[in-house]
Amino acid sequence: MITSRQFKLEEQIRELVNKDNKSDVQFVYNRDGDKWSVDVFTVNPSNGETFLMKSEPSSGANYELALERVLEYVIKHKKECNSYTVEWTKKGENGYNTSYFYCTSMYDVLHKFYEGKGNPEKYNIFSIKLNPSE
């Protein structure tokens, strides 16, 4: 059951992400045995692709604390992570797409790029570039 606090946290996260990069946000709540988590994905408005922004564990079905940590991440991640540019395409499509990620490493970029994609072999990544610090 979604609490009003959970709903408000989701809205705050959506507003901050949309203000930053015009992306929408999807929240996926997971339970695997006794482990609970929330995965937060951004939806790229130009190509419709989803990318993992943050995955947070939760203590049971009360996701408020996990969402509070996601909100804190959204507020701070640009200061605490490196900026990467990824050039990629879906196999069979013309041209390429450019996506931006704030991550701790290139491995983190690949994880966030491929997470939630049913068949990663449908994608070609041409380059991953660490952007200069601002």
CSV table of N, CA and C in Angstrom, one decimal:
chain,number,residue,atom,x,y,z
A,1,MET,N,0.8,-1.2,0.0
A,1,MET,CA,0.0,0.0,0.0
A,1,MET,C,0.9,1.2,0.0
A,2,ILE,N,0.6,2.2,-0.9
A,2,ILE,CA,1.4,3.4,-1.0
A,2,ILE,C,0.9,4.4,0.1
A,3,THR,N,1.8,4.9,0.9
A,3,THR,CA,1.5,5.9,1.9
A,3,THR,C,1.6,7.3,1.3
A,4,SER,N,1.0,8.3,1.9
A,4,SER,CA,1.0,9.6,1.4
A,4,SER,C,2.5,10.1,1.4
A,5,ARG,N,3.3,9.7,2.4
A,5,ARG,CA,4.7,10.1,2.4
A,5,ARG,C,5.5,9.5,1.2
A,6,GLN,N,5.2,8.3,0.9
A,6,GLN,CA,5.8,7.6,-0.2
A,6,GLN,C,5.4,8.4,-1.5
A,7,PHE,N,4.1,8.7,-1.7
A,7,PHE,CA,3.7,9.4,-2.8
A,7,PHE,C,4.4,10.8,-3.0
A,8,LYS,N,4.5,11.5,-1.9
A,8,LYS,CA,5.2,12.8,-1.9
A,8,LYS,C,6.6,12.7,-2.3
A,9,LEU,N,7.3,11.7,-1.8
A,9,LEU,CA,8.7,11.4,-2.1
A,9,LEU,C,8.9,11.1,-3.6
A,10,GLU,N,8.0,10.3,-4.1
A,10,GLU,CA,8.0,10.0,-5.5
A,10,GLU,C,7.8,11.3,-6.4
A,11,GLU,N,6.9,12.1,-6.0
A,11,GLU,CA,6.7,13.4,-6.7
A,11,GLU,C,7.9,14.3,-6.6
A,12,GLN,N,8.5,14.4,-5.5
A,12,GLN,CA,9.7,15.2,-5.3
A,12,GLN,C,10.8,14.8,-6.3
A,13,ILE,N,11.0,13.5,-6.3
A,13,ILE,CA,12.0,12.9,-7.2
A,13,ILE,C,11.7,13.1,-8.6
A,14,ARG,N,10.5,12.9,-9.0
A,14,ARG,CA,10.0,13.2,-10.4
A,14,ARG,C,10.3,14.6,-10.8
A,15,GLU,N,9.9,15.6,-9.9
A,15,GLU,CA,10.0,17.0,-10.2
A,15,GLU,C,11.5,17.4,-10.4
A,16,LEU,N,12.4,16.9,-9.5
A,16,LEU,CA,13.8,17.2,-9.6
A,16,LEU,C,14.4,16.7,-10.9
A,17,VAL,N,14.1,15.4,-11.2
A,17,VAL,CA,14.7,14.8,-12.4
A,17,VAL,C,14.2,15.5,-13.6
A,18,ASN,N,12.9,15.8,-13.7
A,18,ASN,CA,12.3,16.5,-14.8
A,18,ASN,C,12.8,17.9,-15.0
A,19,LYS,N,13.0,18.6,-13.9
A,19,LYS,CA,13.6,19.9,-14.0
A,19,LYS,C,15.0,19.9,-14.5
A,20,ASP,N,15.8,18.8,-14.1
A,20,ASP,CA,17.2,18.7,-14.5
A,20,ASP,C,17.3,18.3,-16.0
A,21,ASN,N,16.6,17.3,-16.4
A,21,ASN,CA,16.9,16.8,-17.8
A,21,ASN,C,15.6,16.4,-18.6
A,22,LYS,N,14.4,16.8,-18.1
A,22,LYS,CA,13.2,16.6,-18.8
A,22,LYS,C,12.8,15.1,-18.9
A,23,SER,N,13.4,14.3,-18.2
A,23,SER,CA,13.1,12.8,-18.2
A,23,SER,C,12.0,12.5,-17.2
A,24,ASP,N,11.2,11.5,-17.5
A,24,ASP,CA,10.2,11.0,-16.6
A,24,ASP,C,10.9,10.0,-15.7
A,25,VAL,N,10.2,9.6,-14.7
A,25,VAL,CA,10.8,8.6,-13.7
A,25,VAL,C,9.8,7.5,-13.5
A,26,GLN,N,10.3,6.3,-13.4
A,26,GLN,CA,9.5,5.1,-13.1
A,26,GLN,C,10.0,4.5,-11.8
A,27,PHE,N,9.1,4.1,-10.9
A,27,PHE,CA,9.5,3.4,-9.7
A,27,PHE,C,9.1,1.9,-9.8
A,28,VAL,N,10.0,1.1,-9.6
A,28,VAL,CA,9.7,-0.4,-9.6
A,28,VAL,C,10.0,-0.9,-8.2
A,29,TYR,N,9.0,-1.5,-7.6
A,29,TYR,CA,9.2,-2.0,-6.2
A,29,TYR,C,9.3,-3.5,-6.3
A,30,ASN,N,10.4,-4.0,-5.7
A,30,ASN,CA,10.7,-5.4,-5.8
A,30,ASN,C,10.7,-6.1,-4.4
A,31,ARG,N,10.4,-7.4,-4.5
A,31,ARG,CA,10.5,-8.3,-3.4
A,31,ARG,C,11.1,-9.6,-3.9
A,32,ASP,N,12.2,-10.0,-3.2
A,32,ASP,CA,12.8,-11.3,-3.6
A,32,ASP,C,13.0,-12.0,-2.2
A,33,GLY,N,12.1,-12.9,-1.9
A,33,GLY,CA,12.1,-13.5,-0.6
A,33,GLY,C,11.9,-12.5,0.5
A,34,ASP,N,12.9,-12.4,1.4
A,34,ASP,CA,12.8,-11.4,2.5
A,34,ASP,C,13.6,-10.1,2.1
A,35,LYS,N,14.0,-10.0,0.9
A,35,LYS,CA,14.7,-8.7,0.5
A,35,LYS,C,13.8,-7.8,-0.3
A,36,TRP,N,13.7,-6.6,0.0
A,36,TRP,CA,12.9,-5.6,-0.6
A,36,TRP,C,13.8,-4.5,-1.2
A,37,SER,N,13.3,-3.9,-2.3
A,37,SER,CA,14.1,-2.8,-2.9
A,37,SER,C,13.2,-1.9,-3.8
A,38,VAL,N,13.7,-0.8,-4.1
A,38,VAL,CA,13.0,0.1,-5.1
A,38,VAL,C,14.1,0.4,-6.1
A,39,ASP,N,13.7,0.2,-7.4
A,39,ASP,CA,14.6,0.6,-8.5
A,39,ASP,C,13.9,1.8,-9.2
A,40,VAL,N,14.7,2.8,-9.4
A,40,VAL,CA,14.2,4.1,-10.0
A,40,VAL,C,14.9,4.2,-11.3
A,41,PHE,N,14.0,4.3,-12.4
A,41,PHE,CA,14.5,4.4,-13.7
A,41,PHE,C,14.1,5.8,-14.3
A,42,THR,N,15.0,6.3,-15.1
A,42,THR,CA,14.6,7.5,-15.9
A,42,THR,C,14.1,7.0,-17.3
A,43,VAL,N,13.2,7.8,-17.9
A,43,VAL,CA,12.7,7.5,-19.2
A,43,VAL,C,13.2,8.7,-20.1
A,44,ASN,N,14.0,8.4,-21.1
A,44,ASN,CA,14.6,9.4,-22.0
A,44,ASN,C,13.4,9.9,-22.9
A,45,PRO,N,13.1,11.2,-22.9
A,45,PRO,CA,12.0,11.7,-23.7
A,45,PRO,C,12.2,11.6,-25.2
A,46,SER,N,13.5,11.6,-25.6
A,46,SER,CA,13.7,11.6,-27.1
A,46,SER,C,13.7,10.3,-27.7
A,47,ASN,N,14.0,9.2,-26.9
A,47,ASN,CA,14.0,7.9,-27.6
A,47,ASN,C,13.2,6.8,-26.8
A,48,GLY,N,12.6,7.2,-25.6
A,48,GLY,CA,11.8,6.3,-24.9
A,48,GLY,C,12.5,5.2,-24.1
A,49,GLU,N,13.8,5.2,-24.1
A,49,GLU,CA,14.6,4.2,-23.4
A,49,GLU,C,14.6,4.5,-21.9
A,50,THR,N,14.6,3.4,-21.1
A,50,THR,CA,14.7,3.5,-19.7
A,50,THR,C,16.1,3.2,-19.3
A,51,PHE,N,16.6,3.9,-18.2
A,51,PHE,CA,17.9,3.7,-17.7
A,51,PHE,C,17.8,3.7,-16.2
A,52,LEU,N,18.5,2.8,-15.5
A,52,LEU,CA,18.5,2.7,-14.1
A,52,LEU,C,19.2,4.0,-13.5
A,53,MET,N,18.5,4.7,-12.6
A,53,MET,CA,19.1,5.8,-12.0
A,53,MET,C,19.7,5.4,-10.6
A,54,LYS,N,18.9,4.7,-9.9
A,54,LYS,CA,19.3,4.3,-8.5
A,54,LYS,C,18.5,3.1,-8.1
A,55,SER,N,19.1,2.2,-7.4
A,55,SER,CA,18.5,1.0,-6.8
A,55,SER,C,18.8,1.1,-5.3
A,56,GLU,N,17.7,1.1,-4.5
A,56,GLU,CA,17.9,1.2,-3.0
A,56,GLU,C,17.2,0.1,-2.3
A,57,PRO,N,17.9,-0.6,-1.3
A,57,PRO,CA,17.2,-1.6,-0.5
A,57,PRO,C,16.2,-0.9,0.4
A,58,SER,N,15.2,-1.7,0.8
A,58,SER,CA,14.2,-1.3,1.7
A,58,SER,C,14.0,-2.3,2.9
A,59,SER,N,13.6,-1.8,4.0
A,59,SER,CA,13.3,-2.7,5.1
A,59,SER,C,11.8,-3.0,5.0
A,60,GLY,N,11.5,-4.1,4.4
A,60,GLY,CA,10.1,-4.5,4.2
A,60,GLY,C,9.4,-3.6,3.2
A,61,ALA,N,8.1,-3.7,3.2
A,61,ALA,CA,7.2,-3.0,2.2
A,61,ALA,C,7.1,-1.5,2.4
A,62,ASN,N,7.7,-1.0,3.5
A,62,ASN,CA,7.7,0.5,3.7
A,62,ASN,C,8.9,1.0,3.0
A,63,TYR,N,8.6,1.7,1.9
A,63,TYR,CA,9.7,2.2,1.0
A,63,TYR,C,10.1,3.6,1.3
A,64,GLU,N,9.5,4.2,2.3
A,64,GLU,CA,9.8,5.6,2.5
A,64,GLU,C,11.3,5.9,2.8
A,65,LEU,N,11.9,5.1,3.6
A,65,LEU,CA,13.4,5.3,3.9
A,65,LEU,C,14.2,5.2,2.6
A,66,ALA,N,13.9,4.2,1.8
A,66,ALA,CA,14.6,3.9,0.5
A,66,ALA,C,14.4,5.1,-0.4
A,67,LEU,N,13.1,5.6,-0.5
A,67,LEU,CA,12.9,6.8,-1.3
A,67,LEU,C,13.6,8.1,-0.8
A,68,GLU,N,13.7,8.2,0.5
A,68,GLU,CA,14.4,9.3,1.1
A,68,GLU,C,15.9,9.3,0.6
A,69,ARG,N,16.5,8.1,0.6
A,69,ARG,CA,17.8,7.9,0.1
A,69,ARG,C,18.0,8.2,-1.3
A,70,VAL,N,17.0,7.8,-2.1
A,70,VAL,CA,17.0,8.1,-3.6
A,70,VAL,C,16.9,9.7,-3.7
A,71,LEU,N,16.0,10.3,-3.0
A,71,LEU,CA,15.9,11.8,-3.1
A,71,LEU,C,17.2,12.4,-2.7
A,72,GLU,N,17.9,12.0,-1.7
A,72,GLU,CA,19.2,12.5,-1.3
A,72,GLU,C,20.2,12.3,-2.5
A,73,TYR,N,20.1,11.1,-3.1
A,73,TYR,CA,21.0,10.9,-4.2
A,73,TYR,C,20.7,11.8,-5.4
A,74,VAL,N,19.5,12.0,-5.7
A,74,VAL,CA,19.1,13.0,-6.8
A,74,VAL,C,19.7,14.4,-6.5
A,75,ILE,N,19.6,14.8,-5.3
A,75,ILE,CA,20.1,16.1,-4.9
A,75,ILE,C,21.6,16.2,-5.0
A,76,LYS,N,22.3,15.1,-4.6
A,76,LYS,CA,23.8,15.2,-4.5
A,76,LYS,C,24.6,14.5,-5.6
A,77,HIS,N,24.0,13.7,-6.4
A,77,HIS,CA,24.8,12.8,-7.3
A,77,HIS,C,25.7,13.6,-8.2
A,78,LYS,N,25.3,14.7,-8.7
A,78,LYS,CA,26.2,15.4,-9.6
A,78,LYS,C,27.4,16.0,-9.0
A,79,LYS,N,27.4,16.1,-7.7
A,79,LYS,CA,28.6,16.6,-7.0
A,79,LYS,C,29.5,15.4,-6.6
A,80,GLU,N,28.9,14.2,-6.4
A,80,GLU,CA,29.6,13.1,-5.9
A,80,GLU,C,30.0,12.0,-6.9
A,81,CYS,N,29.5,12.2,-8.1
A,81,CYS,CA,29.8,11.2,-9.2
A,81,CYS,C,30.4,11.8,-10.4
A,82,ASN,N,31.0,11.0,-11.3
A,82,ASN,CA,31.6,11.5,-12.5
A,82,ASN,C,30.5,11.5,-13.6
A,83,SER,N,30.6,12.4,-14.5
A,83,SER,CA,29.7,12.5,-15.6
A,83,SER,C,30.3,11.7,-16.8
A,84,TYR,N,29.4,10.9,-17.5
A,84,TYR,CA,29.8,10.1,-18.6
A,84,TYR,C,28.9,10.4,-19.8
A,85,THR,N,29.4,10.3,-21.0
A,85,THR,CA,28.6,10.4,-22.2
A,85,THR,C,28.7,9.0,-22.9
A,86,VAL,N,27.5,8.5,-23.2
A,86,VAL,CA,27.4,7.2,-23.9
A,86,VAL,C,26.8,7.4,-25.3
A,87,GLU,N,27.5,7.0,-26.3
A,87,GLU,CA,26.9,7.0,-27.6
A,87,GLU,C,26.5,5.5,-28.0
A,88,TRP,N,25.3,5.3,-28.4
A,88,TRP,CA,24.8,4.0,-28.6
A,88,TRP,C,23.7,4.0,-29.6
A,89,THR,N,23.3,2.8,-30.0
A,89,THR,CA,22.1,2.6,-30.9
A,89,THR,C,21.5,1.2,-30.6
A,90,LYS,N,20.3,1.1,-31.0
A,90,LYS,CA,19.6,-0.2,-31.0
A,90,LYS,C,20.0,-0.9,-32.4
A,91,LYS,N,20.3,-2.1,-32.4
A,91,LYS,CA,20.7,-2.8,-33.6
A,91,LYS,C,19.5,-2.7,-34.6
A,92,GLY,N,19.8,-2.4,-35.8
A,92,GLY,CA,18.8,-2.3,-36.9
A,92,GLY,C,18.2,-0.9,-37.0
A,93,GLU,N,18.6,0.0,-36.2
A,93,GLU,CA,18.2,1.4,-36.3
A,93,GLU,C,19.3,2.3,-36.9
A,94,ASN,N,18.9,3.3,-37.6
A,94,ASN,CA,19.9,4.2,-38.2
A,94,ASN,C,20.3,5.3,-37.2
A,95,GLY,N,21.5,5.8,-37.3
A,95,GLY,CA,22.0,6.9,-36.5
A,95,GLY,C,22.3,6.3,-35.1
A,96,TYR,N,22.6,7.3,-34.2
A,96,TYR,CA,22.9,6.9,-32.8
A,96,TYR,C,22.3,7.8,-31.8
A,97,ASN,N,22.3,7.4,-30.6
A,97,ASN,CA,21.8,8.2,-29.5
A,97,ASN,C,22.9,8.6,-28.6
A,98,THR,N,22.7,9.7,-27.9
A,98,THR,CA,23.7,10.1,-26.9
A,98,THR,C,22.9,10.2,-25.5
A,99,SER,N,23.4,9.5,-24.5
A,99,SER,CA,22.9,9.6,-23.2
A,99,SER,C,23.9,9.9,-22.2
A,100,TYR,N,23.5,10.5,-21.1
A,100,TYR,CA,24.4,11.0,-20.1
A,100,TYR,C,24.1,10.3,-18.7
A,101,PHE,N,25.2,9.9,-18.0
A,101,PHE,CA,25.0,9.2,-16.8
A,101,PHE,C,26.0,9.9,-15.8
A,102,TYR,N,25.6,9.9,-14.5
A,102,TYR,CA,26.4,10.3,-13.4
A,102,TYR,C,26.7,9.0,-12.6
A,103,CYS,N,27.9,8.5,-12.6
A,103,CYS,CA,28.3,7.2,-12.1
A,103,CYS,C,29.6,7.3,-11.4
A,104,THR,N,29.9,6.2,-10.7
A,104,THR,CA,31.2,6.1,-10.0
A,104,THR,C,32.3,5.5,-10.9
A,105,SER,N,31.9,4.8,-11.9
A,105,SER,CA,32.9,4.1,-12.8
A,105,SER,C,32.2,3.7,-14.1
A,106,MET,N,33.0,3.3,-15.1
A,106,MET,CA,32.4,2.8,-16.4
A,106,MET,C,31.6,1.6,-16.2
A,107,TYR,N,32.0,0.8,-15.2
A,107,TYR,CA,31.2,-0.4,-14.9
A,107,TYR,C,29.8,-0.1,-14.4
A,108,ASP,N,29.8,1.0,-13.6
A,108,ASP,CA,28.5,1.5,-13.1
A,108,ASP,C,27.7,2.0,-14.3
A,109,VAL,N,28.3,2.7,-15.2
A,109,VAL,CA,27.6,3.2,-16.4
A,109,VAL,C,27.0,2.0,-17.2
A,110,LEU,N,27.7,0.9,-17.4
A,110,LEU,CA,27.2,-0.2,-18.1
A,110,LEU,C,26.1,-0.9,-17.4
A,111,HIS,N,26.2,-1.0,-16.0
A,111,HIS,CA,25.1,-1.6,-15.2
A,111,HIS,C,23.8,-0.7,-15.4
A,112,LYS,N,24.0,0.6,-15.3
A,112,LYS,CA,22.8,1.4,-15.3
A,112,LYS,C,22.2,1.5,-16.8
A,113,PHE,N,23.1,1.3,-17.8
A,113,PHE,CA,22.6,1.3,-19.1
A,113,PHE,C,21.8,0.0,-19.4
A,114,TYR,N,22.3,-1.1,-19.0
A,114,TYR,CA,21.7,-2.4,-19.4
A,114,TYR,C,20.6,-2.9,-18.4
A,115,GLU,N,20.6,-2.4,-17.2
A,115,GLU,CA,19.6,-2.9,-16.2
A,115,GLU,C,18.2,-2.7,-16.7
A,116,GLY,N,17.4,-3.7,-16.6
A,116,GLY,CA,16.0,-3.7,-17.0
A,116,GLY,C,15.7,-3.9,-18.4
A,117,LYS,N,16.8,-4.1,-19.2
A,117,LYS,CA,16.6,-4.4,-20.6
A,117,LYS,C,16.6,-5.9,-20.8
A,118,GLY,N,15.5,-6.4,-21.4
A,118,GLY,CA,15.4,-7.8,-21.6
A,118,GLY,C,16.5,-8.5,-22.4
A,119,ASN,N,16.9,-7.9,-23.4
A,119,ASN,CA,18.0,-8.5,-24.3
A,119,ASN,C,19.1,-7.4,-24.5
A,120,PRO,N,20.1,-7.4,-23.7
A,120,PRO,CA,21.2,-6.4,-23.9
A,120,PRO,C,21.9,-6.5,-25.3
A,121,GLU,N,21.8,-7.7,-26.0
A,121,GLU,CA,22.4,-7.8,-27.3
A,121,GLU,C,21.7,-7.0,-28.4
A,122,LYS,N,20.6,-6.4,-28.1
A,122,LYS,CA,19.9,-5.5,-29.0
A,122,LYS,C,20.5,-4.2,-29.1
A,123,TYR,N,21.6,-3.9,-28.3
A,123,TYR,CA,22.2,-2.6,-28.3
A,123,TYR,C,23.6,-2.6,-28.6
A,124,ASN,N,24.1,-1.6,-29.3
A,124,ASN,CA,25.5,-1.4,-29.6
A,124,ASN,C,25.9,-0.1,-28.9
A,125,ILE,N,27.0,-0.2,-28.1
A,125,ILE,CA,27.6,1.0,-27.5
A,125,ILE,C,28.8,1.3,-28.3
A,126,PHE,N,28.8,2.5,-28.9
A,126,PHE,CA,30.0,3.0,-29.6
A,126,PHE,C,31.1,3.5,-28.8
A,127,SER,N,30.7,4.3,-27.7
A,127,SER,CA,31.7,4.9,-26.9
A,127,SER,C,31.1,5.2,-25.5
A,128,ILE,N,32.0,5.2,-24.5
A,128,ILE,CA,31.7,5.7,-23.2
A,128,ILE,C,32.8,6.6,-22.9
A,129,LYS,N,32.5,7.9,-22.6
A,129,LYS,CA,33.5,8.9,-22.4
A,129,LYS,C,33.3,9.6,-21.0
A,130,LEU,N,34.4,9.6,-20.3
A,130,LEU,CA,34.4,10.4,-19.0
A,130,LEU,C,34.5,11.8,-19.4
A,131,ASN,N,33.5,12.6,-18.9
A,131,ASN,CA,33.5,14.1,-19.2
A,131,ASN,C,34.4,14.8,-18.3
A,132,PRO,N,35.0,15.9,-18.7
A,132,PRO,CA,35.8,16.7,-17.8
A,132,PRO,C,35.0,17.2,-16.6
A,133,SER,N,35.6,17.4,-15.5
A,133,SER,CA,35.0,17.9,-14.3
A,133,SER,C,34.6,19.4,-14.6
A,134,GLU,N,33.5,19.8,-14.0
A,134,GLU,CA,33.1,21.2,-14.1
A,134,GLU,C,33.8,22.1,-13.1
